[in-house]
């Protein structure tokens, strides 16, 4: 039997949960990989008193999905996020007991994407993690059952799942709606979880932030209850976060499943997304059909490597399939698959050029470029610079701040000067400042600090520091990352000042070490 849901939960201790969520689950993976919460986690271990309670707003940023629709994500106030992680750690025994109750009777694991302990990793959540040895493939077993054969596959999902979650529904799931309503306002563990959620969202009771890993755990508290209700009714299905794939015998059962799913979700004020509901007649391949078509490609040549023509054919096939199906996840799959193969020198050059061209057309691919294209194919810095300059120009025309952040990140990471900042840095800075985008501001600040060898006295840096000072006075919550990193500790107050004095930075160590030295000299 494959590992049960509770097996995964029981492998994680309360301290491992806390570290995984706080140190490695604070910043979303979709951000340029320049930020870290590990130093903050270490700092929290030295603080003797709890951080202040109360409401705080959060940083927002847009991420383009592969369906060309943006998703609004969030970076919470770090002190409120720590309180959330601390509460989940302290309540971990009760939460695990809840998961045992909801999933204990499953003959297979309904929920497929959840927190888990990974080998040699402190991170406990990954969106695309899959290991068939421990996860199994229950889909094949759901096709035939003791009462007949599945003839249809129903695909359904929750409409805007995390933003739709009502924080009060977390206690409903944990102890039942009746008990939760009878104990509203009481100082009990499930109400403290509810309160910590709303504190991170400026007191709002509707919506979990997309990005922090706590949201994935909190959503599972609710959705495993929905799973139990549907499973106990005999439905054969799997769930990936908020996506449901149910195997049914007839059109009547299709309608019953959709009705029962909608009713179960409504108990927690969650809406079913009817526009994305699909009914597919079986048999179909368990894996997506395009994976079968691409499985045997690219062909390995006589040299034992994948040569230029085979790389070209493989990418052409992927583009054709993505156009036909409208599923641009195919491009992600191809980029990742080619990295794991042995390509000839010309094959590498071709793959790099074609993928970089796609990244200009499809900005959601930018977060794959460094790991899957630049590094494995040895792309020259001049080519990365040319790509970044192109991305920057295109992004300014479209007010695409996410792409701008990546073009600046590449300049920081590979140490080159962007044309736009060299030709007329004042105009470029005007654009950044007028954008009022926190991530674009902090990325630009880091860029100019590095270009000026971390001299705060440089004209470009001083101007951004002045902007940080003004934002600190008027809107610290929504710009805290920029304000905290840009300002000296003497310009900060309260918890921010104490943390800055301790030398904590949310910028990765190779950059933060230099900043710490500069800050010490400046104060």
C-alpha positions as a Python dict, from the first residue, in 0.01 Angstrom:
ca = {
    (1, 'X'): (0, 0, 0),
    (2, 'X'): (126, 350, -87),
    (3, 'X'): (203, 594, 191),
    (4, 'X'): (-104, 737, 358),
    (5, 'X'): (-174, 1104, 406),
    (6, 'X'): (-119, 1071, 780),
    (7, 'X'): (216, 897, 726),
    (8, 'X'): (344, 1214, 563),
    (9, 'X'): (207, 1430, 844),
    (10, 'X'): (344, 1207, 1122),
    (11, 'X'): (695, 1226, 973),
    (12, 'X'): (706, 1600, 1041),
    (13, 'X'): (778, 1713, 1397),
    (14, 'X'): (637, 2040, 1529),
    (15, 'X'): (983, 2202, 1516),
    (16, 'X'): (1038, 2081, 1158),
    (17, 'X'): (699, 2223, 1065),
    (18, 'X'): (791, 2559, 1216),
    (19, 'X'): (1129, 2579, 1044),
    (20, 'X'): (996, 2457, 711),
    (21, 'X'): (713, 2710, 704),
    (22, 'X'): (902, 3008, 845),
    (23, 'X'): (1255, 2972, 705),
    (24, 'X'): (1169, 2816, 369),
    (25, 'X'): (800, 2888, 309),
    (26, 'X'): (788, 3267, 350),
    (27, 'X'): (877, 3385, -2),
    (28, 'X'): (693, 3237, -300),
    (29, 'X'): (899, 3031, -545),
    (30, 'X'): (779, 3254, -830),
    (31, 'X'): (988, 3545, -701),
    (32, 'X'): (1339, 3605, -836),
    (33, 'X'): (1559, 3385, -612),
    (34, 'X'): (1724, 3672, -430),
    (35, 'X'): (1525, 3667, -105),
    (36, 'X'): (1544, 3438, 199),
    (37, 'X'): (1381, 3415, 542),
    (38, 'X'): (1647, 3191, 700),
    (39, 'X'): (1822, 3479, 883),
    (40, 'X'): (1483, 3594, 1015),
    (41, 'X'): (1410, 3241, 1137),
    (42, 'X'): (1743, 3236, 1321),
    (43, 'X'): (1673, 3580, 1467),
    (44, 'X'): (1334, 3463, 1597),
    (45, 'X'): (1511, 3197, 1804),
    (46, 'X'): (1697, 3473, 1992),
    (47, 'X'): (1391, 3687, 2070),
    (48, 'X'): (1264, 3622, 2421),
    (49, 'X'): (921, 3786, 2388),
    (50, 'X'): (646, 3729, 2133),
    (51, 'X'): (610, 3981, 1854),
    (52, 'X'): (325, 4229, 1887),
    (53, 'X'): (-26, 4117, 1800),
    (54, 'X'): (-255, 4319, 1573),
    (55, 'X'): (-339, 4369, 1209),
    (56, 'X'): (-99, 4444, 927),
    (57, 'X'): (-127, 4479, 552),
    (58, 'X'): (106, 4291, 321),
    (59, 'X'): (307, 4331, 2),
    (60, 'X'): (130, 4228, -317),
    (61, 'X'): (281, 4129, -651),
    (62, 'X'): (146, 3988, -976),
    (63, 'X'): (269, 3664, -1131),
    (64, 'X'): (177, 3565, -1485),
    (65, 'X'): (50, 3209, -1513),
    (66, 'X'): (93, 2988, -1819),
    (67, 'X'): (-269, 3055, -1911),
    (68, 'X'): (-180, 3424, -1962),
    (69, 'X'): (-387, 3530, -1663),
    (70, 'X'): (-207, 3703, -1373),
    (71, 'X'): (-232, 3581, -1016),
    (72, 'X'): (-207, 3822, -724),
    (73, 'X'): (33, 3690, -460),
    (74, 'X'): (143, 3819, -122),
    (75, 'X'): (438, 3860, 113),
    (76, 'X'): (310, 3902, 471),
    (77, 'X'): (450, 4116, 750),
    (78, 'X'): (732, 3892, 885),
    (79, 'X'): (631, 3934, 1250),
    (80, 'X'): (272, 3833, 1177),
    (81, 'X'): (389, 3540, 968),
    (82, 'X'): (611, 3422, 1253),
    (83, 'X'): (311, 3430, 1488),
    (84, 'X'): (115, 3221, 1237),
    (85, 'X'): (397, 2963, 1208),
    (86, 'X'): (440, 2956, 1585),
    (87, 'X'): (69, 2892, 1636),
    (88, 'X'): (68, 2606, 1385),
    (89, 'X'): (373, 2456, 1556),
    (90, 'X'): (209, 2473, 1899),
    (91, 'X'): (-115, 2320, 1762),
    (92, 'X'): (53, 2058, 1541),
    (93, 'X'): (-64, 1761, 1751),
    (94, 'X'): (-427, 1874, 1724),
    (95, 'X'): (-392, 1943, 1350),
    (96, 'X'): (-239, 1599, 1288),
    (97, 'X'): (-523, 1443, 1486),
    (98, 'X'): (-763, 1627, 1257),
    (99, 'X'): (-589, 1484, 948),
    (100, 'X'): (-602, 1134, 1097),
    (101, 'X'): (-976, 1170, 1150),
    (102, 'X'): (-1047, 1302, 801),
    (103, 'X'): (-819, 1076, 595),
    (104, 'X'): (-774, 764, 810),
    (105, 'X'): (-1029, 554, 621),
    (106, 'X'): (-893, 622, 270),
    (107, 'X'): (-772, 317, 77),
    (108, 'X'): (-559, 557, -130),
    (109, 'X'): (-447, 916, -76),
    (110, 'X'): (-707, 1152, -223),
    (111, 'X'): (-504, 1472, -176),
    (112, 'X'): (-189, 1455, -388),
    (113, 'X'): (-12, 1786, -315),
    (114, 'X'): (56, 1870, 49),
    (115, 'X'): (334, 1935, 298),
    (116, 'X'): (584, 1651, 330),
    (117, 'X'): (931, 1579, 457),
    (118, 'X'): (1187, 1542, 181),
    (119, 'X'): (1529, 1379, 187),
    (120, 'X'): (1803, 1623, 289),
    (121, 'X'): (1561, 1917, 266),
    (122, 'X'): (1423, 2150, 532),
    (123, 'X'): (1162, 2285, 292),
    (124, 'X'): (838, 2093, 346),
    (125, 'X'): (626, 2203, 51),
    (126, 'X'): (682, 2195, -322),
    (127, 'X'): (406, 2252, -573),
    (128, 'X'): (526, 2005, -835),
    (129, 'X'): (672, 1732, -615),
    (130, 'X'): (596, 1381, -737),
    (131, 'X'): (765, 1052, -657),
    (132, 'X'): (573, 752, -787),
    (133, 'X'): (752, 519, -544),
    (134, 'X'): (586, 684, -243),
    (135, 'X'): (291, 852, -414),
    (136, 'X'): (171, 568, -630),
    (137, 'X'): (-66, 618, -922),
    (138, 'X'): (-417, 566, -787),
    (139, 'X'): (-576, 688, -1111),
    (140, 'X'): (-526, 349, -1278),
    (141, 'X'): (-700, 173, -988),
    (142, 'X'): (-997, 409, -1006),
    (143, 'X'): (-1082, 306, -1362),
    (144, 'X'): (-1217, -36, -1259),
    (145, 'X'): (-1395, -105, -931),
    (146, 'X'): (-1606, -376, -770),
    (147, 'X'): (-1933, -233, -905),
    (148, 'X'): (-1831, -163, -1262),
    (149, 'X'): (-1607, 39, -1492),
    (150, 'X'): (-1550, 415, -1503),
    (151, 'X'): (-1674, 563, -1829),
    (152, 'X'): (-1625, 936, -1767),
    (153, 'X'): (-1371, 1164, -1603),
    (154, 'X'): (-1508, 1477, -1436),
    (155, 'X'): (-1266, 1763, -1389),
    (156, 'X'): (-1375, 2043, -1155),
    (157, 'X'): (-1207, 2305, -943),
    (158, 'X'): (-1272, 2568, -678),
    (159, 'X'): (-1305, 2924, -801),
    (160, 'X'): (-1016, 3139, -667),
    (161, 'X'): (-959, 2894, -384),
    (162, 'X'): (-720, 3070, -144),
    (163, 'X'): (-878, 3418, -184),
    (164, 'X'): (-1221, 3261, -119),
    (165, 'X'): (-1133, 3085, 206),
    (166, 'X'): (-1316, 3232, 505),
    (167, 'X'): (-1078, 3226, 802),
    (168, 'X'): (-1363, 3143, 1042),
    (169, 'X'): (-1419, 2824, 839),
    (170, 'X'): (-1085, 2687, 966),
    (171, 'X'): (-1233, 2637, 1317),
    (172, 'X'): (-1548, 2498, 1150),
    (173, 'X'): (-1332, 2230, 988),
    (174, 'X'): (-1126, 2159, 1300),
    (175, 'X'): (-1402, 2124, 1563),
    (176, 'X'): (-1732, 2151, 1375),
    (177, 'X'): (-1937, 2457, 1288),
    (178, 'X'): (-2165, 2434, 1591),
    (179, 'X'): (-1885, 2418, 1848),
    (180, 'X'): (-1683, 2684, 1665),
    (181, 'X'): (-1975, 2926, 1671),
    (182, 'X'): (-2046, 2856, 2039),
    (183, 'X'): (-1686, 2940, 2130),
    (184, 'X'): (-1635, 3252, 1915),
    (185, 'X'): (-1409, 3492, 2099),
    (186, 'X'): (-1277, 3232, 2343),
    (187, 'X'): (-902, 3188, 2385),
    (188, 'X'): (-878, 2841, 2233),
    (189, 'X'): (-625, 2698, 1988),
    (190, 'X'): (-845, 2689, 1677),
    (191, 'X'): (-955, 3050, 1731),
    (192, 'X'): (-592, 3155, 1762),
    (193, 'X'): (-524, 3005, 1418),
    (194, 'X'): (-821, 3199, 1280),
    (195, 'X'): (-695, 3520, 1441),
    (196, 'X'): (-341, 3473, 1311),
    (197, 'X'): (-479, 3436, 958),
    (198, 'X'): (-679, 3757, 970),
    (199, 'X'): (-394, 3947, 1141),
    (200, 'X'): (-172, 3873, 838),
    (201, 'X'): (-443, 4014, 608),
    (202, 'X'): (-511, 4343, 786),
    (203, 'X'): (-797, 4200, 986),
    (204, 'X'): (-983, 4062, 685),
    (205, 'X'): (-1159, 3730, 741),
    (206, 'X'): (-1189, 3640, 373),
    (207, 'X'): (-885, 3509, 192),
    (208, 'X'): (-551, 3340, 252),
    (209, 'X'): (-240, 3486, 92),
    (210, 'X'): (-116, 3305, -218),
    (211, 'X'): (256, 3236, -181),
    (212, 'X'): (334, 3158, 186),
    (213, 'X'): (334, 2785, 253),
    (214, 'X'): (111, 2825, 559),
    (215, 'X'): (-179, 2882, 318),
    (216, 'X'): (-130, 2536, 168),
    (217, 'X'): (-148, 2373, 510),
    (218, 'X'): (-448, 2580, 619),
    (219, 'X'): (-641, 2501, 301),
    (220, 'X'): (-580, 2129, 359),
    (221, 'X'): (-745, 2157, 702),
    (222, 'X'): (-1068, 2250, 523),
    (223, 'X'): (-1040, 2049, 202),
    (224, 'X'): (-965, 1717, 375),
    (225, 'X'): (-1306, 1754, 542),
    (226, 'X'): (-1464, 1796, 198),
    (227, 'X'): (-1262, 1493, 83),
    (228, 'X'): (-1399, 1275, 362),
    (229, 'X'): (-1759, 1364, 280),
    (230, 'X'): (-1716, 1282, -88),
    (231, 'X'): (-1505, 971, -25),
    (232, 'X'): (-1759, 834, 222),
    (233, 'X'): (-2025, 868, -50),
    (234, 'X'): (-1826, 630, -267),
    (235, 'X'): (-1680, 873, -521),
    (236, 'X'): (-1347, 769, -675),
    (237, 'X'): (-1139, 1079, -727),
    (238, 'X'): (-811, 1258, -659),
    (239, 'X'): (-749, 1622, -565),
    (240, 'X'): (-451, 1840, -650),
    (241, 'X'): (-482, 2147, -423),
    (242, 'X'): (-818, 2276, -557),
    (243, 'X'): (-849, 2059, -871),
    (244, 'X'): (-1070, 1748, -865),
    (245, 'X'): (-1058, 1452, -1106),
    (246, 'X'): (-1343, 1210, -1043),
    (247, 'X'): (-1397, 877, -1226),
    (248, 'X'): (-1766, 795, -1273),
    (249, 'X'): (-1982, 532, -1444),
    (250, 'X'): (-2260, 740, -1599),
    (251, 'X'): (-2389, 1086, -1684),
    (252, 'X'): (-2616, 1064, -1381),
    (253, 'X'): (-2315, 1008, -1156),
    (254, 'X'): (-2142, 1306, -1319),
    (255, 'X'): (-2426, 1530, -1209),
    (256, 'X'): (-2443, 1374, -861),
    (257, 'X'): (-2071, 1429, -805),
    (258, 'X'): (-2085, 1792, -917),
    (259, 'X'): (-2390, 1855, -698),
    (260, 'X'): (-2236, 1685, -395),
    (261, 'X'): (-1903, 1862, -446),
    (262, 'X'): (-2074, 2199, -472),
    (263, 'X'): (-2279, 2129, -158),
    (264, 'X'): (-1973, 2015, 41),
    (265, 'X'): (-1777, 2324, -63),
    (266, 'X'): (-2069, 2552, 18),
    (267, 'X'): (-2051, 2436, 381),
    (268, 'X'): (-1725, 2631, 393),
    (269, 'X'): (-1842, 2919, 170),
    (270, 'X'): (-1625, 2799, -120),
    (271, 'X'): (-1757, 2835, -479),
    (272, 'X'): (-1726, 2574, -754),
    (273, 'X'): (-1588, 2709, -1081),
    (274, 'X'): (-1853, 2592, -1329),
    (275, 'X'): (-1676, 2750, -1626),
    (276, 'X'): (-1379, 2516, -1586),
    (277, 'X'): (-1582, 2197, -1534),
    (278, 'X'): (-1502, 1936, -1798),
    (279, 'X'): (-1656, 1594, -1866),
    (280, 'X'): (-1427, 1363, -2064),
    (281, 'X'): (-1533, 1028, -2207),
    (282, 'X'): (-1300, 742, -2118),
    (283, 'X'): (-1072, 576, -2207),
    (284, 'X'): (-800, 839, -2226),
    (285, 'X'): (-436, 818, -2127),
    (286, 'X'): (-384, 860, -1754),
    (287, 'X'): (-95, 1089, -1833),
    (288, 'X'): (-186, 1387, -2048),
    (289, 'X'): (-189, 1285, -2413),
    (290, 'X'): (82, 1535, -2510),
    (291, 'X'): (322, 1363, -2269),
    (292, 'X'): (280, 1040, -2463),
    (293, 'X'): (353, 1221, -2789),
    (294, 'X'): (666, 1378, -2643),
    (295, 'X'): (778, 1079, -2438),
    (296, 'X'): (1005, 928, -2704),
    (297, 'X'): (1148, 1263, -2811),
    (298, 'X'): (1408, 1392, -2861),
    (299, 'X'): (1594, 1109, -3028),
    (300, 'X'): (1955, 1045, -2931),
    (301, 'X'): (2198, 1051, -3225),
    (302, 'X'): (2486, 816, -3311),
    (303, 'X'): (2718, 1033, -3103),
    (304, 'X'): (2523, 939, -2792),
    (305, 'X'): (2401, 1298, -2764),
    (306, 'X'): (2091, 1486, -2873),
    (307, 'X'): (2198, 1677, -3182),
    (308, 'X'): (2080, 2009, -3328),
    (309, 'X'): (1809, 1864, -3561),
    (310, 'X'): (1656, 1650, -3287),
    (311, 'X'): (1646, 1945, -3045),
    (312, 'X'): (1477, 2154, -3312),
    (313, 'X'): (1217, 1885, -3387),
    (314, 'X'): (1142, 1835, -3017),
    (315, 'X'): (1082, 2207, -2956),
    (316, 'X'): (875, 2240, -3276),
    (317, 'X'): (654, 1949, -3167),
    (318, 'X'): (605, 2104, -2824),
    (319, 'X'): (508, 2441, -2971),
    (320, 'X'): (261, 2275, -3207),
    (321, 'X'): (100, 2079, -2923),
    (322, 'X'): (80, 2382, -2696),
    (323, 'X'): (-92, 2579, -2973),
    (324, 'X'): (-336, 2296, -3048),
    (325, 'X'): (-426, 2227, -2685),
    (326, 'X'): (-386, 2574, -2537),
    (327, 'X'): (-180, 2407, -2263),
    (328, 'X'): (140, 2607, -2228),
    (329, 'X'): (257, 2382, -1943),
    (330, 'X'): (399, 2181, -2234),
    (331, 'X'): (674, 2438, -2280),
    (332, 'X'): (770, 2412, -1913),
    (333, 'X'): (787, 2034, -1950),
    (334, 'X'): (1013, 2054, -2255),
    (335, 'X'): (1252, 2305, -2096),
    (336, 'X'): (1290, 2086, -1788),
    (337, 'X'): (1323, 1762, -1986),
    (338, 'X'): (1598, 1892, -2214),
    (339, 'X'): (1806, 2003, -1917),
    (340, 'X'): (1833, 1642, -1804),
    (341, 'X'): (1961, 1517, -2140),
    (342, 'X'): (2306, 1518, -2294),
    (343, 'X'): (2299, 1774, -2576),
    (344, 'X'): (2567, 1843, -2834),
    (345, 'X'): (2732, 2186, -2834),
    (346, 'X'): (2515, 2300, -3125),
    (347, 'X'): (2210, 2147, -2962),
    (348, 'X'): (2274, 2350, -2646),
    (349, 'X'): (2314, 2672, -2844),
    (350, 'X'): (1990, 2610, -3031),
    (351, 'X'): (1792, 2521, -2717),
    (352, 'X'): (1920, 2830, -2537),
    (353, 'X'): (1833, 3064, -2824),
    (354, 'X'): (1486, 2921, -2875),
    (355, 'X'): (1398, 2915, -2505),
    (356, 'X'): (1522, 3270, -2453),
    (357, 'X'): (1307, 3382, -2746),
    (358, 'X'): (1007, 3209, -2588),
    (359, 'X'): (1078, 3384, -2257),
    (360, 'X'): (1029, 3720, -2428),
    (361, 'X'): (697, 3603, -2574),
    (362, 'X'): (583, 3411, -2265),
    (363, 'X'): (715, 3592, -1953),
    (364, 'X'): (593, 3313, -1721),
    (365, 'X'): (901, 3121, -1840),
    (366, 'X'): (1146, 3375, -1695),
    (367, 'X'): (1168, 3199, -1360),
    (368, 'X'): (1304, 2889, -1542),
    (369, 'X'): (1579, 3064, -1736),
    (370, 'X'): (1863, 3063, -1482),
    (371, 'X'): (1833, 2703, -1362),
    (372, 'X'): (1721, 2536, -1684),
    (373, 'X'): (1879, 2745, -1961),
    (374, 'X'): (2158, 2989, -1864),
    (375, 'X'): (2355, 2758, -1635),
    (376, 'X'): (2319, 2413, -1802),
    (377, 'X'): (2381, 2549, -2153),
    (378, 'X'): (2663, 2786, -2052),
    (379, 'X'): (2492, 3091, -2203),
    (380, 'X'): (2736, 3379, -2243),
    (381, 'X'): (2682, 3685, -2024),
    (382, 'X'): (2648, 3906, -2332),
    (383, 'X'): (2351, 3698, -2450),
    (384, 'X'): (2185, 3714, -2105),
    (385, 'X'): (2234, 4090, -2110),
    (386, 'X'): (2080, 4120, -2458),
    (387, 'X'): (1782, 3915, -2343),
    (388, 'X'): (1744, 4123, -2026),
    (389, 'X'): (1757, 4452, -2217),
    (390, 'X'): (1489, 4322, -2455),
    (391, 'X'): (1271, 4202, -2168),
    (392, 'X'): (1309, 4537, -1994),
    (393, 'X'): (1197, 4735, -2301),
    (394, 'X'): (900, 4505, -2363),
    (395, 'X'): (799, 4508, -1997),
    (396, 'X'): (802, 4887, -1967),
    (397, 'X'): (568, 4911, -2265),
    (398, 'X'): (326, 4672, -2095),
    (399, 'X'): (377, 4780, -1731),
    (400, 'X'): (483, 4423, -1661),
    (401, 'X'): (660, 4464, -1326),
    (402, 'X'): (727, 4092, -1283),
    (403, 'X'): (933, 4077, -1603),
    (404, 'X'): (1113, 4398, -1507),
    (405, 'X'): (1213, 4239, -1177),
    (406, 'X'): (1358, 3940, -1360),
    (407, 'X'): (1556, 4153, -1605),
    (408, 'X'): (1704, 4344, -1309),
    (409, 'X'): (1768, 4019, -1123),
    (410, 'X'): (1964, 3878, -1416),
    (411, 'X'): (2177, 4197, -1420),
    (412, 'X'): (2246, 4155, -1047),
    (413, 'X'): (2307, 3781, -1071),
    (414, 'X'): (2537, 3789, -1376),
    (415, 'X'): (2693, 4129, -1306),
    (416, 'X'): (2616, 4345, -1608),
    (417, 'X'): (2470, 4690, -1666),
    (418, 'X'): (2123, 4726, -1815),
    (419, 'X'): (2111, 4967, -2112),
    (420, 'X'): (1809, 5150, -1974),
    (421, 'X'): (1979, 5229, -1643),
    (422, 'X'): (2303, 5329, -1817),
    (423, 'X'): (2152, 5553, -2087),
    (424, 'X'): (1923, 5756, -1861),
    (425, 'X'): (1903, 5625, -1508),
    (426, 'X'): (1692, 5924, -1394),
    (427, 'X'): (1409, 5838, -1634),
    (428, 'X'): (1439, 5469, -1549),
    (429, 'X'): (1421, 5551, -1179),
    (430, 'X'): (1123, 5779, -1239),
    (431, 'X'): (940, 5486, -1393),
    (432, 'X'): (1026, 5256, -1103),
    (433, 'X'): (927, 5512, -838),
    (434, 'X'): (600, 5594, -1015),
    (435, 'X'): (517, 5223, -1041),
    (436, 'X'): (467, 5211, -663),
    (437, 'X'): (557, 4843, -684),
    (438, 'X'): (748, 4719, -378),
    (439, 'X'): (938, 4438, -551),
    (440, 'X'): (1043, 4659, -842),
    (441, 'X'): (1167, 4920, -594),
    (442, 'X'): (1373, 4674, -388),
    (443, 'X'): (1519, 4504, -698),
    (444, 'X'): (1619, 4843, -840),
    (445, 'X'): (1773, 4946, -508),
    (446, 'X'): (1981, 4627, -490),
    (447, 'X'): (2088, 4679, -852),
    (448, 'X'): (2219, 5032, -789),
    (449, 'X'): (2380, 4934, -460),
    (450, 'X'): (2574, 4664, -643),
    (451, 'X'): (2662, 4886, -940),
    (452, 'X'): (2797, 5147, -699),
    (453, 'X'): (2991, 4890, -496),
    (454, 'X'): (2742, 4919, -210),
    (455, 'X'): (2799, 5291, -158),
    (456, 'X'): (2489, 5447, -3),
    (457, 'X'): (2620, 5791, -99),
    (458, 'X'): (2574, 5722, -472),
    (459, 'X'): (2317, 5953, -632),
    (460, 'X'): (2096, 5670, -760),
    (461, 'X'): (2091, 5499, -420),
    (462, 'X'): (2028, 5819, -223),
    (463, 'X'): (1722, 5895, -432),
    (464, 'X'): (1571, 5552, -362),
    (465, 'X'): (1658, 5582, 6),
    (466, 'X'): (1458, 5905, 15),
    (467, 'X'): (1160, 5725, -140),
    (468, 'X'): (1195, 5451, 124),
    (469, 'X'): (1189, 5712, 401),
    (470, 'X'): (865, 5861, 268),
    (471, 'X'): (700, 5521, 228),
    (472, 'X'): (805, 5422, 579),
    (473, 'X'): (609, 5720, 713),
    (474, 'X'): (296, 5659, 505),
    (475, 'X'): (273, 5293, 403),
    (476, 'X'): (532, 5075, 577),
    (477, 'X'): (311, 4765, 575),
    (478, 'X'): (282, 4741, 196),
    (479, 'X'): (646, 4837, 133),
    (480, 'X'): (819, 4687, 435),
    (481, 'X'): (1074, 4480, 240),
    (482, 'X'): (1201, 4783, 45),
    (483, 'X'): (1192, 5020, 342),
    (484, 'X'): (1357, 4776, 580),
    (485, 'X'): (1646, 4690, 348),
    (486, 'X'): (1704, 5044, 219),
    (487, 'X'): (1694, 5235, 547),
    (488, 'X'): (1949, 5248, 829),
    (489, 'X'): (1842, 5110, 1165),
    (490, 'X'): (1829, 5461, 1307),
    (491, 'X'): (1546, 5546, 1065),
    (492, 'X'): (1339, 5248, 1177),
    (493, 'X'): (1146, 5194, 1498),
    (494, 'X'): (1016, 4918, 1723),
    (495, 'X'): (1058, 4559, 1606),
    (496, 'X'): (1206, 4671, 1274),
    (497, 'X'): (1486, 4865, 1447),
    (498, 'X'): (1575, 4579, 1680),
    (499, 'X'): (1587, 4332, 1393),
    (500, 'X'): (1800, 4566, 1179),
    (501, 'X'): (2041, 4621, 1468),
    (502, 'X'): (2078, 4243, 1488),
    (503, 'X'): (2202, 4245, 1126),
    (504, 'X'): (1908, 4053, 977),
    (505, 'X'): (1855, 4084, 601),
    (506, 'X'): (1598, 3920, 376),
    (507, 'X'): (1842, 3930, 85),
    (508, 'X'): (2041, 3614, 24),
    (509, 'X'): (2368, 3572, 206),
    (510, 'X'): (2608, 3648, -80),
    (511, 'X'): (2458, 3999, -102),
    (512, 'X'): (2337, 4044, 256),
    (513, 'X'): (2687, 3995, 402),
    (514, 'X'): (2805, 4302, 215),
    (515, 'X'): (2498, 4499, 317),
    (516, 'X'): (2557, 4417, 683),
    (517, 'X'): (2908, 4561, 664),
    (518, 'X'): (2784, 4874, 488),
    (519, 'X'): (2500, 4922, 738),
    (520, 'X'): (2738, 4888, 1032),
    (521, 'X'): (2967, 5156, 889),
    (522, 'X'): (2672, 5384, 811),
    (523, 'X'): (2520, 5388, 1160),
}
